Tab-separated table of C-alpha atoms in Angstrom:
chain	number	residue	atom	x	y	z
A	25	MET	CA	65.564	99.542	-54.623
A	26	ALA	CA	64.603	96.338	-52.855
A	27	ASP	CA	64.282	93.145	-54.832
A	28	HIS	CA	60.650	92.688	-55.921
A	29	SER	CA	60.894	89.443	-57.839
A	30	HIS	CA	58.639	87.770	-55.282
A	31	PRO	CA	54.871	88.280	-55.289
A	32	HIS	CA	53.567	90.833	-52.813
A	33	PRO	CA	52.281	89.200	-49.664
A	34	ASN	CA	48.670	89.886	-48.789
A	35	TYR	CA	49.299	92.675	-46.283
A	36	PHE	CA	45.669	92.887	-45.245
A	37	ALA	CA	45.684	89.194	-44.340
A	38	VAL	CA	48.763	89.806	-42.173
A	39	PHE	CA	46.998	92.757	-40.521
A	40	GLY	CA	43.961	90.554	-39.918
A	41	ALA	CA	46.137	87.885	-38.314
A	42	LEU	CA	47.717	90.528	-36.059
A	43	CYS	CA	44.283	91.756	-34.959
A	44	VAL	CA	43.157	88.192	-34.223
A	45	LEU	CA	46.291	87.608	-32.132
A	46	THR	CA	45.691	90.841	-30.203
A	47	ALA	CA	42.146	89.691	-29.495
A	48	VAL	CA	43.527	86.328	-28.341
A	49	SER	CA	45.888	87.953	-25.847
A	50	TRP	CA	43.094	90.176	-24.512
A	51	PHE	CA	40.860	87.085	-24.247
A	52	LEU	CA	43.581	85.292	-22.284
A	53	ASP	CA	43.600	88.182	-19.839
A	54	GLU	CA	39.808	88.021	-19.446
A	55	ALA	CA	39.874	84.219	-19.134
A	56	ASN	CA	42.395	84.515	-16.337
A	57	GLY	CA	39.901	86.734	-14.555
A	58	TRP	CA	37.305	83.960	-14.821
A	59	GLY	CA	39.767	81.535	-13.271
A	60	MET	CA	40.259	79.442	-16.367
A	61	PHE	CA	43.983	78.927	-15.875
A	62	SER	CA	45.231	76.852	-13.008
A	63	SER	CA	48.830	77.039	-14.152
A	64	ARG	CA	50.487	80.442	-14.015
A	65	ALA	CA	53.400	79.234	-16.129
A	66	LEU	CA	51.027	78.101	-18.890
A	67	LEU	CA	49.322	81.473	-19.071
A	68	ILE	CA	52.620	83.373	-19.149
A	69	THR	CA	53.902	81.043	-21.893
A	70	LEU	CA	50.746	81.531	-23.961
A	71	VAL	CA	50.792	85.319	-23.664
A	72	CYS	CA	54.494	85.497	-24.543
A	73	ALA	CA	53.955	83.098	-27.472
A	74	VAL	CA	51.209	85.343	-28.839
A	75	ALA	CA	53.483	88.379	-28.493
A	76	MET	CA	56.329	86.557	-30.275
A	77	ALA	CA	53.987	85.496	-33.084
A	78	LYS	CA	52.832	89.092	-33.594
A	79	ALA	CA	56.423	90.302	-33.553
A	80	LEU	CA	57.444	87.721	-36.147
A	81	PHE	CA	54.538	88.692	-38.414
A	82	VAL	CA	55.587	92.360	-38.277
A	83	LEU	CA	59.267	91.529	-38.770
A	84	ALA	CA	58.765	89.066	-41.626
A	85	TYR	CA	56.041	90.757	-43.663
A	86	PHE	CA	55.705	94.438	-42.761
A	87	MET	CA	59.450	94.933	-42.347
A	88	HIS	CA	59.985	92.711	-45.363
A	89	LEU	CA	62.636	90.552	-43.684
A	90	LYS	CA	61.265	87.337	-45.181
A	91	PHE	CA	62.457	88.512	-48.549
A	92	GLU	CA	65.791	89.974	-47.596
A	93	GLY	CA	69.190	88.338	-47.791
A	94	ARG	CA	71.298	86.675	-45.143
A	95	TRP	CA	72.547	90.011	-43.795
A	96	LYS	CA	69.472	90.096	-41.566
A	97	TYR	CA	70.972	87.325	-39.414
A	98	VAL	CA	74.278	89.176	-39.104
A	99	LEU	CA	72.430	92.261	-37.959
A	100	LEU	CA	69.932	90.696	-35.601
A	101	ALA	CA	72.174	88.081	-34.005
A	102	PRO	CA	74.147	90.442	-31.705
A	103	THR	CA	70.958	92.342	-30.927
A	104	ILE	CA	68.971	89.267	-29.886
A	105	THR	CA	71.987	87.859	-28.017
A	106	LEU	CA	72.182	90.999	-25.915
A	107	ALA	CA	68.411	91.150	-25.554
A	108	ILE	CA	68.335	87.720	-23.945
A	109	GLY	CA	71.720	87.885	-22.270
A	110	LEU	CA	71.230	91.146	-20.384
A	111	PRO	CA	68.186	90.071	-18.335
A	112	ILE	CA	69.845	86.712	-17.645
A	113	ALA	CA	72.929	88.543	-16.400
A	114	LEU	CA	70.852	90.771	-14.136
A	115	MET	CA	68.686	88.007	-12.743
A	116	PRO	CA	70.915	86.695	-9.957
A	117	ASP	CA	71.241	90.130	-8.400
A	118	LEU	CA	67.743	91.483	-8.874
A	119	SER	CA	65.392	88.560	-9.329
A	120	LEU	CA	66.430	85.307	-7.738
A	121	ASP	CA	65.336	85.046	-4.139
A	122	TYR	CA	68.059	83.654	-1.953
A	123	TYR	CA	66.094	84.365	1.206
A	124	GLU	CA	62.473	83.909	2.102
A	125	ARG	CA	60.659	87.140	1.393
A	126	ASP	CA	57.982	88.841	3.432
A	127	PRO	CA	55.166	89.287	0.892
A	128	LEU	CA	53.906	92.449	2.579
A	129	THR	CA	57.063	94.505	2.748
A	130	GLY	CA	59.204	92.725	0.160
A	131	GLY	CA	61.949	92.513	2.730
A	132	VAL	CA	63.635	89.528	4.262
A	133	ALA	CA	61.114	87.534	6.306
A	134	GLY	CA	61.618	87.768	10.035
A	135	ALA	CA	64.140	90.607	9.789
A	136	GLU	CA	63.556	93.831	11.686
A	137	TRP	CA	62.451	96.356	9.128
A	138	THR	CA	61.282	99.718	10.278
A	139	PRO	CA	60.533	102.431	7.751
A	140	VAL	CA	62.581	105.588	8.043
A	141	ASP	CA	60.237	107.977	9.845
A	142	SER	CA	62.695	110.789	10.397
A	143	VAL	CA	60.329	113.397	8.990
A	144	ALA	CA	57.542	112.615	11.467
A	145	LYS	CA	59.909	112.366	14.414
A	146	SER	CA	61.678	115.643	13.797
A	147	GLY	CA	58.354	117.390	13.169
A	148	ALA	CA	59.696	119.340	10.220
A	149	GLU	CA	58.005	122.623	9.453
A	150	GLY	CA	55.712	122.885	6.519
B	3	MET	CA	80.199	93.134	-53.749
B	4	GLY	CA	78.232	94.685	-50.968
B	5	LEU	CA	74.709	94.239	-49.821
B	6	PRO	CA	71.853	94.380	-52.340
B	7	ILE	CA	70.152	97.223	-50.464
B	8	PRO	CA	70.654	100.997	-50.584
B	9	HIS	CA	72.989	102.557	-48.037
B	10	THR	CA	70.184	104.427	-46.335
B	11	LYS	CA	68.252	101.227	-45.760
B	12	LEU	CA	71.320	99.529	-44.279
B	13	GLY	CA	71.893	102.550	-42.063
B	14	THR	CA	68.279	102.411	-40.937
B	15	TRP	CA	68.546	98.734	-40.063
B	16	LEU	CA	71.749	99.306	-38.077
B	17	PHE	CA	69.978	102.091	-36.194
B	18	LEU	CA	67.014	99.782	-35.550
B	19	GLY	CA	69.426	97.222	-34.119
B	20	THR	CA	70.605	99.809	-31.596
B	21	GLU	CA	67.015	100.781	-30.816
B	22	ILE	CA	66.157	97.152	-30.087
B	23	MET	CA	69.053	97.021	-27.627
B	24	PHE	CA	67.901	100.317	-26.091
B	25	PHE	CA	64.420	99.006	-25.388
B	26	THR	CA	65.806	95.649	-24.312
B	27	ALA	CA	67.683	97.414	-21.532
B	28	LEU	CA	64.526	99.079	-20.259
B	29	VAL	CA	62.155	96.140	-20.718
B	30	GLY	CA	64.704	93.581	-19.480
B	31	THR	CA	65.264	95.601	-16.327
B	32	TYR	CA	61.506	95.822	-15.775
B	33	ILE	CA	61.117	92.046	-16.152
B	34	VAL	CA	63.979	91.349	-13.787
B	35	LEU	CA	62.778	93.848	-11.168
B	36	TYR	CA	59.200	92.559	-11.417
B	37	PHE	CA	60.196	88.988	-10.647
B	38	GLY	CA	62.463	90.178	-7.856
B	39	THR	CA	59.775	92.173	-6.044
B	40	PRO	CA	57.168	89.991	-4.320
B	41	ASN	CA	54.890	92.910	-3.418
B	42	TRP	CA	54.751	94.568	-6.849
B	43	PRO	CA	51.413	96.416	-7.181
B	44	THR	CA	49.215	94.454	-9.569
B	45	ASP	CA	45.652	95.416	-8.598
B	46	PRO	CA	44.286	97.586	-11.443
B	47	ALA	CA	42.358	99.636	-8.904
B	48	VAL	CA	45.702	100.659	-7.387
B	49	THR	CA	47.890	100.931	-10.472
B	50	HIS	CA	45.148	102.370	-12.692
B	51	ILE	CA	46.334	100.266	-15.617
B	52	ASN	CA	43.483	99.908	-18.105
B	53	VAL	CA	43.756	96.817	-20.343
B	54	VAL	CA	41.148	98.169	-22.758
B	55	ALA	CA	43.203	101.323	-23.370
B	56	GLY	CA	46.267	99.178	-23.995
B	57	ALA	CA	44.404	96.905	-26.390
B	58	ILE	CA	43.003	99.855	-28.335
B	59	ASN	CA	46.479	101.370	-28.564
B	60	THR	CA	47.816	98.039	-29.847
B	61	PHE	CA	45.151	97.958	-32.529
B	62	VAL	CA	45.863	101.603	-33.450
B	63	LEU	CA	49.570	100.928	-33.934
B	64	LEU	CA	48.949	97.704	-35.880
B	65	ALA	CA	46.584	99.562	-38.212
B	66	SER	CA	49.135	102.335	-38.695
B	67	SER	CA	51.843	99.752	-39.508
B	68	TYR	CA	49.519	98.192	-42.083
B	69	LEU	CA	48.811	101.605	-43.605
B	70	VAL	CA	52.554	102.346	-43.876
B	71	VAL	CA	52.928	99.205	-45.971
B	72	VAL	CA	49.901	100.232	-48.059
B	73	ALA	CA	51.470	103.672	-48.587
B	74	LEU	CA	54.784	102.186	-49.675
B	75	SER	CA	53.123	99.763	-52.116
B	76	ALA	CA	51.078	102.585	-53.613
B	77	LEU	CA	54.119	104.837	-54.004
B	78	GLN	CA	56.163	102.061	-55.594
B	79	ALA	CA	53.306	101.384	-58.013
B	80	GLY	CA	53.307	105.081	-58.945
B	81	ASN	CA	50.088	106.086	-57.172
B	82	LEU	CA	51.324	109.168	-55.306
B	83	ALA	CA	47.878	110.366	-54.203
B	84	LYS	CA	46.983	107.078	-52.521
B	85	GLY	CA	50.416	106.909	-50.908
B	86	LYS	CA	50.096	110.400	-49.476
B	87	LEU	CA	46.590	109.666	-48.168
B	88	ALA	CA	47.804	106.525	-46.430
B	89	LEU	CA	50.672	108.498	-44.868
B	90	TRP	CA	48.179	111.061	-43.556
B	91	ALA	CA	46.175	108.188	-42.042
B	92	VAL	CA	49.310	106.871	-40.327
B	93	PHE	CA	49.941	110.352	-38.915
B	94	ALA	CA	46.378	110.577	-37.627
B	95	LEU	CA	46.571	107.149	-35.983
B	96	GLY	CA	49.835	108.153	-34.323
B	97	LEU	CA	48.061	111.158	-32.828
B	98	VAL	CA	45.238	108.898	-31.602
B	99	PHE	CA	47.823	106.706	-29.865
B	100	LEU	CA	49.376	109.727	-28.168
B	101	GLY	CA	45.929	110.963	-27.141
B	102	ILE	CA	45.033	107.697	-25.422
B	103	LYS	CA	48.468	107.672	-23.766
B	104	ALA	CA	47.895	111.223	-22.525
B	105	VAL	CA	44.587	110.185	-20.939
B	106	GLU	CA	46.339	107.264	-19.219
B	107	TYR	CA	49.132	109.513	-17.966
B	108	LYS	CA	46.644	112.042	-16.635
B	109	GLY	CA	44.981	109.232	-14.676
B	110	LYS	CA	48.329	108.401	-13.112
B	111	PHE	CA	49.114	112.029	-12.270
B	112	ASP	CA	45.665	112.497	-10.741
B	113	HIS	CA	46.341	109.643	-8.340
B	114	GLY	CA	49.844	110.847	-7.484
B	115	ILE	CA	51.549	107.899	-9.144
B	116	LEU	CA	54.885	109.406	-10.091
B	117	PRO	CA	58.397	108.023	-9.586
B	118	GLY	CA	59.600	109.041	-6.149
B	119	GLN	CA	56.204	110.439	-5.151
B	120	VAL	CA	54.400	107.260	-4.154
B	121	ALA	CA	53.964	106.538	-0.447
B	122	GLU	CA	55.071	103.000	0.374
B	123	THR	CA	54.348	102.938	4.106
B	124	PRO	CA	51.441	104.367	6.153
B	125	THR	CA	53.793	106.926	7.713
B	126	GLN	CA	54.936	108.127	4.302
B	127	ALA	CA	51.311	108.430	3.173
B	128	LEU	CA	50.404	110.435	6.273
B	129	ASN	CA	53.413	112.746	5.904
B	130	LYS	CA	52.589	113.274	2.258
B	131	THR	CA	49.011	114.237	3.138
B	132	ALA	CA	50.171	116.484	5.986
B	133	PHE	CA	52.390	118.587	3.779
B	134	ALA	CA	49.977	118.457	0.836
B	135	VAL	CA	47.047	120.002	2.767
B	136	VAL	CA	49.172	122.906	3.985
B	137	ALA	CA	50.668	123.414	0.532
B	138	ALA	CA	47.198	123.329	-1.056
B	139	VAL	CA	46.215	126.595	0.652
B	140	GLU	CA	49.434	128.439	-0.164
B	141	PRO	CA	48.581	129.486	-3.754
B	142	SER	CA	45.477	131.248	-2.426
B	143	ILE	CA	47.525	133.009	0.247
B	144	ASN	CA	50.085	134.092	-2.336
B	145	ALA	CA	47.366	135.350	-4.654
B	146	ALA	CA	45.480	137.271	-1.994
B	147	ILE	CA	48.403	138.957	-0.225
B	148	SER	CA	50.998	140.978	-2.077
B	149	GLY	CA	54.379	141.744	-0.599
B	150	GLY	CA	56.121	139.702	2.047
B	151	ALA	CA	59.323	137.765	1.488
B	152	ASN	CA	57.829	134.269	1.656
B	153	VAL	CA	54.555	132.473	2.221
B	154	ASP	CA	54.983	132.333	6.001
B	155	GLU	CA	55.277	136.134	6.149
B	156	ARG	CA	52.217	136.360	3.971
B	157	ARG	CA	50.381	134.090	6.410
B	158	LEU	CA	51.110	136.554	9.211
B	159	MET	CA	50.083	139.477	6.991
B	160	LEU	CA	46.827	137.640	6.237
B	161	GLY	CA	46.108	137.308	9.929
B	162	THR	CA	46.871	140.936	10.752
B	163	GLU	CA	44.867	142.183	7.794
B	164	LEU	CA	41.815	140.304	9.025
B	165	ILE	CA	42.011	141.762	12.542
B	166	ASP	CA	42.680	145.269	11.223
B	167	ASP	CA	39.646	147.605	11.455
B	168	ASP	CA	40.667	149.460	8.302
B	169	THR	CA	40.132	146.427	6.098
B	170	SER	CA	36.902	146.536	4.143
B	171	ALA	CA	34.149	144.000	4.738
B	172	ASP	CA	34.470	142.654	1.194
B	173	ARG	CA	38.179	142.093	1.664
B	174	LYS	CA	37.519	140.349	4.997
B	175	ASN	CA	34.952	138.099	3.318
B	176	GLN	CA	37.536	137.252	0.689
B	177	LEU	CA	40.294	136.516	3.203
B	178	GLN	CA	38.316	134.700	5.899
B	179	PRO	CA	37.827	131.360	4.029
B	180	ILE	CA	41.522	131.283	3.168
B	181	ARG	CA	42.383	131.877	6.826
B	182	ASP	CA	39.976	129.125	7.953
B	183	ALA	CA	41.366	126.711	5.393
B	184	ASP	CA	44.911	127.502	6.458
B	185	GLN	CA	44.070	126.996	10.147
B	186	ALA	CA	42.301	123.704	9.458
B	187	ALA	CA	45.193	122.495	7.304
B	188	GLN	CA	47.778	123.385	9.938
B	189	LEU	CA	45.737	121.680	12.653
B	190	PHE	CA	45.500	118.550	10.527
B	191	ARG	CA	49.222	118.609	9.775
B	192	ASN	CA	50.192	119.093	13.410
B	193	ASP	CA	47.942	116.216	14.472
B	194	ILE	CA	49.560	113.932	11.901
B	195	LEU	CA	53.092	114.912	12.837
B	196	ALA	CA	52.269	114.395	16.526
B	197	GLY	CA	51.231	110.845	15.651
B	198	LYS	CA	47.586	111.296	16.643
B	199	VAL	CA	46.076	110.263	13.294
B	200	ALA	CA	45.900	106.787	11.764
B	201	LEU	CA	45.642	106.260	8.022
B	202	ALA	CA	41.907	105.559	7.945
B	203	GLN	CA	41.155	108.569	10.138
B	204	ALA	CA	43.313	110.733	7.877
B	205	SER	CA	41.138	109.719	4.905
B	206	GLU	CA	38.005	110.688	6.822
B	207	ARG	CA	39.383	114.015	7.981
B	208	LEU	CA	40.566	114.849	4.475
B	209	ALA	CA	37.082	114.065	3.140
B	210	ILE	CA	35.565	116.374	5.761
B	211	LEU	CA	38.016	119.127	4.779
B	212	LYS	CA	37.128	118.727	1.127
B	213	ALA	CA	33.407	118.854	1.901
B	214	GLU	CA	33.596	122.224	3.679
B	215	PRO	CA	31.350	124.612	1.724
B	216	GLU	CA	33.525	127.685	2.250
B	217	TYR	CA	36.983	126.426	1.405
B	218	GLY	CA	36.695	122.754	0.474
B	219	HIS	CA	37.576	123.449	-3.151
B	220	LEU	CA	41.077	124.514	-2.132
B	221	PHE	CA	41.840	120.923	-1.147
B	222	ALA	CA	40.569	119.382	-4.389
B	223	SER	CA	44.104	118.606	-5.578
B	224	VAL	CA	45.130	116.740	-2.410
B	225	HIS	CA	45.231	112.995	-3.027
B	226	GLU	CA	43.652	110.351	-0.828
B	227	PRO	CA	46.371	108.883	1.386
B	228	THR	CA	47.103	105.543	-0.256
B	229	VAL	CA	49.910	103.126	0.478
B	230	ILE	CA	51.368	101.302	-2.514
B	231	PRO	CA	54.257	98.996	-1.585
B	232	ALA	CA	56.906	98.949	-4.338
B	233	GLY	CA	54.862	101.735	-5.945
B	234	ASN	CA	57.885	103.827	-6.830
B	235	LEU	CA	59.564	100.932	-8.659
B	236	PHE	CA	56.331	100.394	-10.544
B	237	ALA	CA	56.007	104.087	-11.417
B	238	SER	CA	59.650	104.376	-12.506
B	239	THR	CA	59.598	101.383	-14.822
B	240	TYR	CA	56.152	102.232	-16.200
B	241	PHE	CA	57.005	105.829	-17.071
B	242	LEU	CA	60.471	104.998	-18.421
B	243	MET	CA	59.203	102.323	-20.813
B	244	THR	CA	56.042	104.020	-22.005
B	245	GLY	CA	57.638	107.483	-21.930
B	246	PHE	CA	60.539	106.541	-24.173
B	247	HIS	CA	58.127	104.679	-26.422
B	248	ALA	CA	55.928	107.793	-26.662
B	249	ILE	CA	59.001	109.905	-27.505
B	250	HIS	CA	59.750	107.477	-30.333
B	251	VAL	CA	56.166	107.841	-31.564
B	252	ILE	CA	56.520	111.643	-31.584
B	253	VAL	CA	59.786	111.422	-33.536
B	254	GLY	CA	58.055	109.049	-35.972
B	255	LEU	CA	55.265	111.554	-36.497
B	256	ILE	CA	57.801	114.277	-37.319
B	257	LEU	CA	59.424	111.932	-39.858
B	258	PHE	CA	56.056	111.159	-41.436
B	259	ALA	CA	55.318	114.887	-41.700
B	260	VAL	CA	58.548	115.277	-43.673
B	261	ALA	CA	57.566	112.283	-45.832
B	262	ILE	CA	54.167	113.812	-46.612
B	263	MET	CA	55.886	117.048	-47.626
B	264	ARG	CA	58.338	115.216	-49.889
B	265	ILE	CA	55.536	113.300	-51.627
B	266	GLY	CA	53.758	116.620	-52.043
B	267	TRP	CA	56.833	118.062	-53.776
B	268	LEU	CA	56.945	114.973	-56.002
B	269	GLN	CA	53.343	115.553	-56.990
B	270	SER	CA	53.959	119.193	-57.849
B	271	THR	CA	57.131	118.561	-59.889
B	272	PRO	CA	56.491	115.339	-61.833
B	273	ASP	CA	59.923	115.174	-63.496
B	274	ARG	CA	61.678	114.849	-60.134
B	275	SER	CA	63.355	111.525	-59.436
B	276	ARG	CA	61.122	109.379	-57.261
B	277	GLU	CA	63.753	107.005	-56.006
B	278	LYS	CA	64.978	108.885	-52.943
B	279	PRO	CA	61.647	110.036	-51.501
B	280	ILE	CA	60.201	106.531	-51.836
B	281	GLN	CA	63.286	105.019	-50.233
B	282	TYR	CA	62.842	107.564	-47.399
B	283	VAL	CA	59.293	106.363	-46.872
B	284	GLU	CA	60.496	102.751	-46.774
B	285	ASN	CA	63.131	103.654	-44.189
B	286	ILE	CA	60.845	105.544	-41.837
B	287	GLY	CA	58.316	102.761	-42.370
B	288	LEU	CA	60.896	100.379	-40.929
B	289	TYR	CA	61.351	102.728	-37.943
B	290	TRP	CA	57.595	102.881	-37.430
B	291	HIS	CA	57.341	99.093	-37.540
B	292	LEU	CA	59.946	98.950	-34.813
B	293	VAL	CA	57.877	101.354	-32.694
B	294	ASP	CA	54.938	98.996	-33.241
B	295	LEU	CA	57.117	96.001	-32.384
B	296	VAL	CA	58.157	97.528	-29.071
B	297	TRP	CA	54.522	98.196	-28.198
B	298	ILE	CA	53.640	94.580	-29.103
B	299	PHE	CA	55.945	93.561	-26.265
B	300	LEU	CA	55.028	96.379	-23.889
B	301	PHE	CA	51.305	95.588	-24.031
B	302	PRO	CA	51.434	92.092	-22.499
B	303	LEU	CA	54.285	92.965	-20.128
B	304	ILE	CA	52.591	96.005	-18.611
B	305	TYR	CA	48.881	95.379	-19.053
B	306	ILE	CA	48.338	91.606	-19.067
B	307	LEU	CA	51.078	89.763	-17.188
B	308	PRO	CA	51.293	91.687	-13.877
B	309	GLY	CA	49.074	89.938	-11.402
B	310	VAL	CA	48.824	86.734	-13.393
């Protein structure tokens, strides 16, 4: 059985904090609609910070990790390393724009891009 | 020597580590693809992403996580009845989550947002509509005419049956709207394939088809021709992430059903050892918290951040 020498945390208070944080992130979305945020980076940072805070509350209190031993670091370290490392590894190929992009088609700006219209041209039967 | 936790709890945590990596692959790919696609659909009117539904689902899962902890505390304190009640509440909240998800998915299906099915150029949208209107009449043809090797043969049989003098008036009244619908659909399709119809005109003509009193209802399932650039990427990532998450919720509900049964057995045979069933509840509680954790990240990434 798990070690219960510590006092039980107030789980309802944790739940309340999680609800407040959810309301905050929904409010941030609404506030963005009112044009409150001039900086896109700030809004993204705030929303991600709220999500991280909620995740840490669940991990520490509901999943009881605050009161567990040092094995939690051994377990989570490779997981978090991969979690951050995999998107970073994929970014150069899929995310970083080396060329100027045409916002309408997503293709390379100025390049000839015609959609494949072979179905219409061949007049395939229905 | 060894860790101060039971083997089952260690096994659960190792499994959770793999689950985190599993969802990281899906969510990480979504993040990377989103930032690499300048024309990702973000308008809620196009993507039909409802922030309120997402927020309610977040609250539902948070409440169910809280109730799992309540159940575990009650069971550890010896209060089996309260523990079982809390587990039932968790089960019910899980069903609520799936219900709201089902409504969201139905909205997507109704608008034709499926991976590989979204038109990304006007020509694709027109082609999709062209084939959809003809296909919309085919179930009626198949139902009305028996025999024939395929639907095209049945079309011919429909035509001959209508001209035939031996056919009864009732039968002709039944077949005539289907024939008219089929003719109108084929005319529409041929016009599109000949390049005579622009996207806006196609919308108007489809609306006229649907408004026909005799056969308009046959075209009810045909979607408005809409063009969503990068729509298929959006649909793929959306359904992969939320679909796998929903599968995990369903598995969690099965596990909670087993937990409720085990607590029930404990209640009926009081001399049974309580250690293993309570440890089981702790373990599946950890799994459920992970499901909640994944949703805590999915909610901002899918509902809030696109379009910011």
